[in-house]
Amino acid sequence: MDAYFHALGTEIKMTGRMYERKVDSVFFGGGTPSFPPAQYITGAMDALRRAFDVQEDAEITLEANPCSLDAQKLREYRAAGINRLSIGLQAAQDRLLAMLGRQHTRGQFERAYGLAREAGFSNINIDVIYALPGQETTEWEDTLCFATEKEPEHVSAYALKIEPGTPLFRAVELGEAVPADEDTDLAMYHMAQDVLEGKDFTNYEVSNFAKEGFECRHNLKYWNVRDYLGLGAAAHSCMDHMRFSNTEDVEEYISNMKAGKLRYASSELVSEKDRKLEYIMLKLRLKNGFSFFDYKSRFNEIFPEAFSREMGRVVSLGLAETDGRGLYPTKRGFDLQNQLVSLLIQNL
Amino acid sequence: MKNEYQKNIRNFCIIAHIDHGKSTLADRLIEMTGTVAQRDIKEQLLDTMDLERERGITIKSQAVRMIYERGGTAYELNLIDTPGHVDFTYEVSRSLAACEGAVLVVDASQGIEAQTLANVYLAMDNDLEIIPVINKVDLPSARPDEIAKEIEDVLGLDASDAPRISAKSGENVGQVLDAIVDKLPAPSGDEDKPLKALVFDSYYDNYKGAISYVRLIDGCVKEGTKIRFMASGKVFDTTEVGAFAPELVPTKELKAGDVGYIAASIKNVADTRVGDTVTDDANPAKEALPGYKKITPMVYCGIYPADGAKYDDLRDALEKLQLNDASLLYDPEVSVALGFGFRCGFLGLLHMEIIQERLEREFDLDLVTTAPSVSYRVRMMSGEEIEIDNPTNLPDPSMIEYMEEPIAQVSVMTPDTYVGAVMELCQEKRGVFKNMEYIEATRVLLHYEIPLNEIIYDFFDNLKSRTRGYASMDYEVKGYAKSDLVKLDILLNGEMCDALSIIVHRDRAYGRGRSIAEKLKEVIPRQMFEIPIQAAIGGKIIARETVKALRKDVLAKCYGGDISRKKKLLEKQKEGKKRMRQVGSVEVPSEAFMSVLKMDK
C-alpha cells in the first residue's frame, strides 16, 4: 500500500512538471479508493495541490464502498478537500447484492449514506445496476425508490454487462444464471428514466441522472472530449490529442515510478478522422448532443454539410433531433446509441 | 537408326488419392535425380500455387524432365503431374494420354479410394502400363500385405513386387525409379511422320504468350515451324520450344516421344485448348489425336465485388485468371440486390472455390458470391429451348412446358458399416440406385445416379460427416433428365431478393425454403425494425421466420478508460457494415448469399 501511494506521489510530481494546467476536477475512482486508510487520500491530494494548480472550487470526487466508510474516515476526506462522494448501492435487495458478490447490505448502505450526510457531504451520487439475472421489475422499482428517497444529487443507473472472466459470466455459461433479455433491459431503463425524471433528475447522459447543477463536472470531460490526466496503475489519459495509459500491473507500475520513468503501456496520437469519430461517439451520449458551432471550432467544417446524408438518416429514423444549431439524441437515440453513432460515422 | 533415341525416354504420371503422397513422391524423385539443386527444394515442388501447397491438391498440370542413370545408360524421365480432383477429370485424362505409363500410389493404411479407382480406369482406358507403389509403409497403421492383395483383387494389377516405400523418408524410392525404367514402355513414335503433338496443359506467360505443354507423338517441331491447332484451326509461328527442368529451358527441337513446351506468341490460352492436337501447317497430320472435348462448365454462381466500386478490378482479375484457365467462363450480369457482377461457370465445386479464393487472395478482392447453380434446360411452350444458369432468369412457369436438369453418375466407396448411411443420403438427394460391388470383404462401391444440383448443394460434406470421413466419391455428368423443378424465392421485409433465388425440385422446396429462412434468420443481424423472412414459390409463401427488432443497443459505461476500446468496436462494426448489402430496407451480410448453401442437417 505504502509503495503504491508513494509511486502515485512520484507520478503526480513528474506529470505536474510536464503539464502546467489548471485543474478544476479530481476523481478518485477505478476500484475502491475508500478501502485504504484516509491518510493515503489526504497524501495524494496534498501532492496534487503541490504539483498542479487545483482550483479553489474544484469538484473532487471519491468513489466509496458502503462498508468501508465510517465517521472518522468521512471527516478526514472532508478535511482533505473531497466534496463529492459516489457510493455504490447497486441494488436494494440483499439477495441481489449477494449474487453480485458485494460485501455490503441494504442496511449498511443506509448507515454509510447517513454518515456521509452528517459529515457534511452535500453532493452525493448513488450507483445502481439493472438487468441483473433474475432481477424482478418490482425489485428494480424498489431500488430506484429507495435511492431517490435518500435524495441524492446524482444517480448513475447502469445496465449490467456480464464480462468474460467474472464469476457471473461462468454462472451464465453453466446455466446457473440467466441474463436479462433485451425487452426487460429496455423496460428497466425506461423505468429508471420515468422514476428519476419524476423526481426532477435530468437524464443528462445515457446512464447518468442529476439534479440541476449537479451534473458530474469530471465525467462530463470525457463526454465533452476534453483533456484528462489519469494517474496510477491502469489509468488512461487523453492530453493534446494523445491517448495513453499506464500499465495494469501494479508491481510494474511501482517499479517504473521508482526508476522515475513515465512508461506508457499504450499510446496513440489520435488522427483527425478518429477525433471526429470520438467526438460523435462521446458527445451523443449527452442529452445536449453537440452544437455545430463547437464542431466547427474543432474541425473547421460544417457538420450538416459534411454529414448531410447521415444526419438526414438518423433524424428520419427518430434517433436524433436538430434545430439547425446542433444535433441531439432522442430517447430512442439513447436506447440505440450504438446504431445512432454507427450510422453517422459510416462514411467517415 | 532413326527413332532409336526414344528407347531411353519414359513418359509417366503419378496417380493417387488426395493425401496418399503424390506430391511428396514427386519431390523425392526430383531430388534423387538431382534435377533441382538442394537449395531450391521446397515442399511440393510441382504445386507452384500457394493454394495448391496449402490444400495439398494439384490444380494445374506440371511437368518435369529428370535424368536417371541405370546400368550405365542415362534415361530421360518425364513426369507429368496431374490434377487430383474430380472436377478436372478431363484434364487428367489428357495428361494420361500424354504418357506410356503411370505410377499408382496407394496409401498403406487407407487402401484404394473411389478417386484412385476412377483414375486407374482412366489410365487403363489410355492403355497405360501401371506400376503400383505402396506408400507410407513406415506408419504404424500400415498394412502393406493387405493393400497389395487389394490392388490385385480390385484392380487386377500384379502387386507382388510393388515397391513398398516411404516417400517422406525416401525409403525404397530408388525402386520406383528402377521400375519406371524397367517396366514402362518407351515411346514408339516416328519423327519422320507429320507432326502430331497432344496439348495437355497451357500456361500464360506475359512475355511469350500462351505456352502449350505438349507430348509429341510423331514428327518434330522447332523454332520457325508454322503450327496449326487442329480443333481450333488457328495457325501460329513457333518462337521457342523446350523442356521442363522444371523451369522452362529452350532446346533446339522437340521430336516424337518428347515432352516439352511450344511458345508461339499465342495471345489467348483459349487458342491452345487441352486435348487439342498440334500439327505442322505445311505438312499436316491426316487426323487429330482422339479424345478432344470442348469442356463445358457444370457449376455456375454469381460473383460480385463486396464494394461496388471494385467492379472493374473484379473484371480485370477474372480476365487474368482466364488467361491461364480456359475452363473458367464469365459474363457480366446485374442483380437488384448485389449490383453489377459476373455469372461465372466452373468445372465443379472445387474449381469454383479455387477461383473464389484466388480472386480474394491474389487480387485482394472482397467478394459476394451467390449459391451455386447448375445449368437447366427449359422447354418453352413455344417449342423453343433455353438454358438457364441463373435462377432469376427462369421464365414464368406458365410459359414452360417442361424442364430438364443434369444428372451425374456417382460412385461412392465406403466401409460396409456405412452402406446404410450412404444409401440414405443418396436417397434423400433424389438418387437412383444403380448397383453395388464389394471391393473387398468390408468395402463397398455404390453406384447411383443423382441430380447434379443435389451434389453441388451439400452432398460431399454430408457424405463425409455421415461416414466419419471414410467414404470417398467420384462423379461424372452423364446427361439431362426431365424433372419437376420450381423456383424458390426469398423475400426480406416483403421484398424479393433476386440473389437468393434457387431452382429446386418441387418435393424438396418446402424443406429447403424452411432451412434457408432459418439460416438467414441466424446470419442477418438484428436491425432497428422487425424483418420478416419468407420463402415463396410463385406467389405462395411456404416458410416464414422473423428477425426481431433491435430495441436496446448502447454501452452503459463510457468513461476515460473505455474510449479506445469502444472506438475499436465501432470501427469493426463499420468494416462489417461495408460487407453488408442493402436489400430494400434490409442490410444483409455478404456471407448470407453463400451461407444458405451450407446447411447442417
PDB file of N, CA and C in Angstrom, chain B residues 272-311:
ATOM      1  N   THR B 272      -5.216 -22.566 -77.328  1.00  0.00           N
ATOM      2  CA  THR B 272      -4.425 -23.774 -77.170  1.00  0.00           C
ATOM      3  C   THR B 272      -5.076 -24.644 -76.105  1.00  0.00           C
ATOM      4  N   ARG B 273      -6.213 -25.204 -76.500  1.00  0.00           N
ATOM      5  CA  ARG B 273      -7.022 -25.935 -75.536  1.00  0.00           C
ATOM      6  C   ARG B 273      -6.455 -27.304 -75.226  1.00  0.00           C
ATOM      7  N   VAL B 274      -6.617 -27.680 -73.966  1.00  0.00           N
ATOM      8  CA  VAL B 274      -6.180 -29.007 -73.540  1.00  0.00           C
ATOM      9  C   VAL B 274      -6.891 -30.057 -74.384  1.00  0.00           C
ATOM     10  N   GLY B 275      -6.102 -31.012 -74.915  1.00  0.00           N
ATOM     11  CA  GLY B 275      -6.692 -32.092 -75.714  1.00  0.00           C
ATOM     12  C   GLY B 275      -6.576 -31.849 -77.200  1.00  0.00           C
ATOM     13  N   ASP B 276      -6.241 -30.611 -77.569  1.00  0.00           N
ATOM     14  CA  ASP B 276      -6.111 -30.300 -79.000  1.00  0.00           C
ATOM     15  C   ASP B 276      -4.811 -30.930 -79.534  1.00  0.00           C
ATOM     16  N   THR B 277      -4.749 -31.084 -80.839  1.00  0.00           N
ATOM     17  CA  THR B 277      -3.564 -31.660 -81.475  1.00  0.00           C
ATOM     18  C   THR B 277      -2.825 -30.572 -82.243  1.00  0.00           C
ATOM     19  N   VAL B 278      -1.519 -30.487 -82.034  1.00  0.00           N
ATOM     20  CA  VAL B 278      -0.698 -29.528 -82.771  1.00  0.00           C
ATOM     21  C   VAL B 278      -0.079 -30.258 -83.962  1.00  0.00           C
ATOM     22  N   THR B 279      -0.190 -29.661 -85.122  1.00  0.00           N
ATOM     23  CA  THR B 279       0.448 -30.278 -86.286  1.00  0.00           C
ATOM     24  C   THR B 279       1.211 -29.230 -87.083  1.00  0.00           C
ATOM     25  N   ASP B 280       1.924 -29.672 -88.084  1.00  0.00           N
ATOM     26  CA  ASP B 280       2.713 -28.771 -88.921  1.00  0.00           C
ATOM     27  C   ASP B 280       1.806 -28.270 -90.034  1.00  0.00           C
ATOM     28  N   ASP B 281       1.632 -26.956 -90.114  1.00  0.00           N
ATOM     29  CA  ASP B 281       0.702 -26.397 -91.089  1.00  0.00           C
ATOM     30  C   ASP B 281       1.113 -26.754 -92.518  1.00  0.00           C
ATOM     31  N   ALA B 282       2.435 -26.888 -92.740  1.00  0.00           N
ATOM     32  CA  ALA B 282       2.936 -27.179 -94.092  1.00  0.00           C
ATOM     33  C   ALA B 282       2.796 -28.657 -94.438  1.00  0.00           C
ATOM     34  N   ASN B 283       2.770 -29.512 -93.408  1.00  0.00           N
ATOM     35  CA  ASN B 283       2.723 -30.947 -93.654  1.00  0.00           C
ATOM     36  C   ASN B 283       1.839 -31.573 -92.579  1.00  0.00           C
ATOM     37  N   PRO B 284       0.552 -31.289 -92.671  1.00  0.00           N
ATOM     38  CA  PRO B 284      -0.318 -31.650 -91.546  1.00  0.00           C
ATOM     39  C   PRO B 284      -0.586 -33.155 -91.456  1.00  0.00           C
ATOM     40  N   ALA B 285      -0.875 -33.584 -90.205  1.00  0.00           N
ATOM     41  CA  ALA B 285      -1.290 -34.961 -89.981  1.00  0.00           C
ATOM     42  C   ALA B 285      -2.666 -35.141 -90.594  1.00  0.00           C
ATOM     43  N   LYS B 286      -2.950 -36.393 -90.976  1.00  0.00           N
ATOM     44  CA  LYS B 286      -4.243 -36.644 -91.621  1.00  0.00           C
ATOM     45  C   LYS B 286      -5.378 -36.427 -90.635  1.00  0.00           C
ATOM     46  N   GLU B 287      -5.194 -37.013 -89.428  1.00  0.00           N
ATOM     47  CA  GLU B 287      -6.257 -36.791 -88.456  1.00  0.00           C
ATOM     48  C   GLU B 287      -5.685 -36.454 -87.083  1.00  0.00           C
ATOM     49  N   ALA B 288      -6.529 -35.766 -86.304  1.00  0.00           N
ATOM     50  CA  ALA B 288      -6.103 -35.339 -84.972  1.00  0.00           C
ATOM     51  C   ALA B 288      -6.081 -36.541 -84.035  1.00  0.00           C
ATOM     52  N   LEU B 289      -5.401 -36.361 -82.907  1.00  0.00           N
ATOM     53  CA  LEU B 289      -5.405 -37.394 -81.873  1.00  0.00           C
ATOM     54  C   LEU B 289      -6.824 -37.504 -81.318  1.00  0.00           C
ATOM     55  N   PRO B 290      -7.203 -38.689 -80.877  1.00  0.00           N
ATOM     56  CA  PRO B 290      -8.566 -38.835 -80.381  1.00  0.00           C
ATOM     57  C   PRO B 290      -8.744 -38.199 -78.995  1.00  0.00           C
ATOM     58  N   GLY B 291      -9.971 -37.986 -78.625  1.00  0.00           N
ATOM     59  CA  GLY B 291     -10.259 -37.627 -77.226  1.00  0.00           C
ATOM     60  C   GLY B 291     -10.474 -36.155 -76.953  1.00  0.00           C
ATOM     61  N   TYR B 292     -10.389 -35.303 -78.016  1.00  0.00           N
ATOM     62  CA  TYR B 292     -10.581 -33.880 -77.719  1.00  0.00           C
ATOM     63  C   TYR B 292     -12.040 -33.580 -77.404  1.00  0.00           C
ATOM     64  N   LYS B 293     -12.226 -32.824 -76.331  1.00  0.00           N
ATOM     65  CA  LYS B 293     -13.578 -32.433 -75.938  1.00  0.00           C
ATOM     66  C   LYS B 293     -13.542 -30.960 -75.630  1.00  0.00           C
ATOM     67  N   LYS B 294     -14.554 -30.239 -76.066  1.00  0.00           N
ATOM     68  CA  LYS B 294     -14.632 -28.860 -75.617  1.00  0.00           C
ATOM     69  C   LYS B 294     -15.318 -28.909 -74.258  1.00  0.00           C
ATOM     70  N   ILE B 295     -14.633 -28.433 -73.235  1.00  0.00           N
ATOM     71  CA  ILE B 295     -15.219 -28.600 -71.901  1.00  0.00           C
ATOM     72  C   ILE B 295     -16.251 -27.538 -71.613  1.00  0.00           C
ATOM     73  N   THR B 296     -17.309 -27.947 -70.944  1.00  0.00           N
ATOM     74  CA  THR B 296     -18.357 -27.006 -70.598  1.00  0.00           C
ATOM     75  C   THR B 296     -18.477 -26.924 -69.086  1.00  0.00           C
ATOM     76  N   PRO B 297     -18.701 -25.747 -68.584  1.00  0.00           N
ATOM     77  CA  PRO B 297     -18.834 -25.595 -67.141  1.00  0.00           C
ATOM     78  C   PRO B 297     -20.051 -26.370 -66.629  1.00  0.00           C
ATOM     79  N   MET B 298     -19.948 -26.844 -65.421  1.00  0.00           N
ATOM     80  CA  MET B 298     -21.013 -27.619 -64.816  1.00  0.00           C
ATOM     81  C   MET B 298     -21.700 -26.843 -63.705  1.00  0.00           C
ATOM     82  N   VAL B 299     -20.939 -25.951 -63.089  1.00  0.00           N
ATOM     83  CA  VAL B 299     -21.464 -25.235 -61.936  1.00  0.00           C
ATOM     84  C   VAL B 299     -21.340 -23.739 -62.203  1.00  0.00           C
ATOM     85  N   TYR B 300     -22.374 -23.012 -61.835  1.00  0.00           N
ATOM     86  CA  TYR B 300     -22.380 -21.565 -62.050  1.00  0.00           C
ATOM     87  C   TYR B 300     -22.665 -20.846 -60.744  1.00  0.00           C
ATOM     88  N   CYS B 301     -22.090 -19.667 -60.604  1.00  0.00           N
ATOM     89  CA  CYS B 301     -22.538 -18.823 -59.495  1.00  0.00           C
ATOM     90  C   CYS B 301     -22.283 -17.373 -59.849  1.00  0.00           C
ATOM     91  N   GLY B 302     -22.950 -16.495 -59.130  1.00  0.00           N
ATOM     92  CA  GLY B 302     -22.750 -15.070 -59.345  1.00  0.00           C
ATOM     93  C   GLY B 302     -21.606 -14.611 -58.459  1.00  0.00           C
ATOM     94  N   ILE B 303     -20.685 -13.839 -59.014  1.00  0.00           N
ATOM     95  CA  ILE B 303     -19.607 -13.268 -58.207  1.00  0.00           C
ATOM     96  C   ILE B 303     -19.680 -11.749 -58.340  1.00  0.00           C
ATOM     97  N   TYR B 304     -19.770 -11.089 -57.194  1.00  0.00           N
ATOM     98  CA  TYR B 304     -19.919  -9.637 -57.159  1.00  0.00           C
ATOM     99  C   TYR B 304     -18.855  -9.050 -56.252  1.00  0.00           C
ATOM    100  N   PRO B 305     -18.403  -7.828 -56.577  1.00  0.00           N
ATOM    101  CA  PRO B 305     -17.478  -7.196 -55.641  1.00  0.00           C
ATOM    102  C   PRO B 305     -18.259  -6.745 -54.400  1.00  0.00           C
ATOM    103  N   ALA B 306     -17.690  -6.972 -53.218  1.00  0.00           N
ATOM    104  CA  ALA B 306     -18.371  -6.543 -51.986  1.00  0.00           C
ATOM    105  C   ALA B 306     -18.534  -5.025 -52.017  1.00  0.00           C
ATOM    106  N   ASP B 307     -17.536  -4.369 -52.583  1.00  0.00           N
ATOM    107  CA  ASP B 307     -17.595  -2.928 -52.746  1.00  0.00           C
ATOM    108  C   ASP B 307     -17.861  -2.660 -54.225  1.00  0.00           C
ATOM    109  N   GLY B 308     -19.046  -2.117 -54.521  1.00  0.00           N
ATOM    110  CA  GLY B 308     -19.477  -1.944 -55.900  1.00  0.00           C
ATOM    111  C   GLY B 308     -18.457  -1.212 -56.767  1.00  0.00           C
ATOM    112  N   ALA B 309     -17.656  -0.352 -56.117  1.00  0.00           N
ATOM    113  CA  ALA B 309     -16.675   0.430 -56.866  1.00  0.00           C
ATOM    114  C   ALA B 309     -15.548  -0.439 -57.418  1.00  0.00           C
ATOM    115  N   LYS B 310     -15.467  -1.689 -56.936  1.00  0.00           N
ATOM    116  CA  LYS B 310     -14.372  -2.565 -57.366  1.00  0.00           C
ATOM    117  C   LYS B 310     -14.755  -3.438 -58.572  1.00  0.00           C
ATOM    118  N   TYR B 311     -15.831  -3.080 -59.241  1.00  0.00           N
ATOM    119  CA  TYR B 311     -16.301  -3.893 -60.363  1.00  0.00           C
ATOM    120  C   TYR B 311     -15.214  -4.066 -61.437  1.00  0.00           C
TER     121      TYR B 311
END
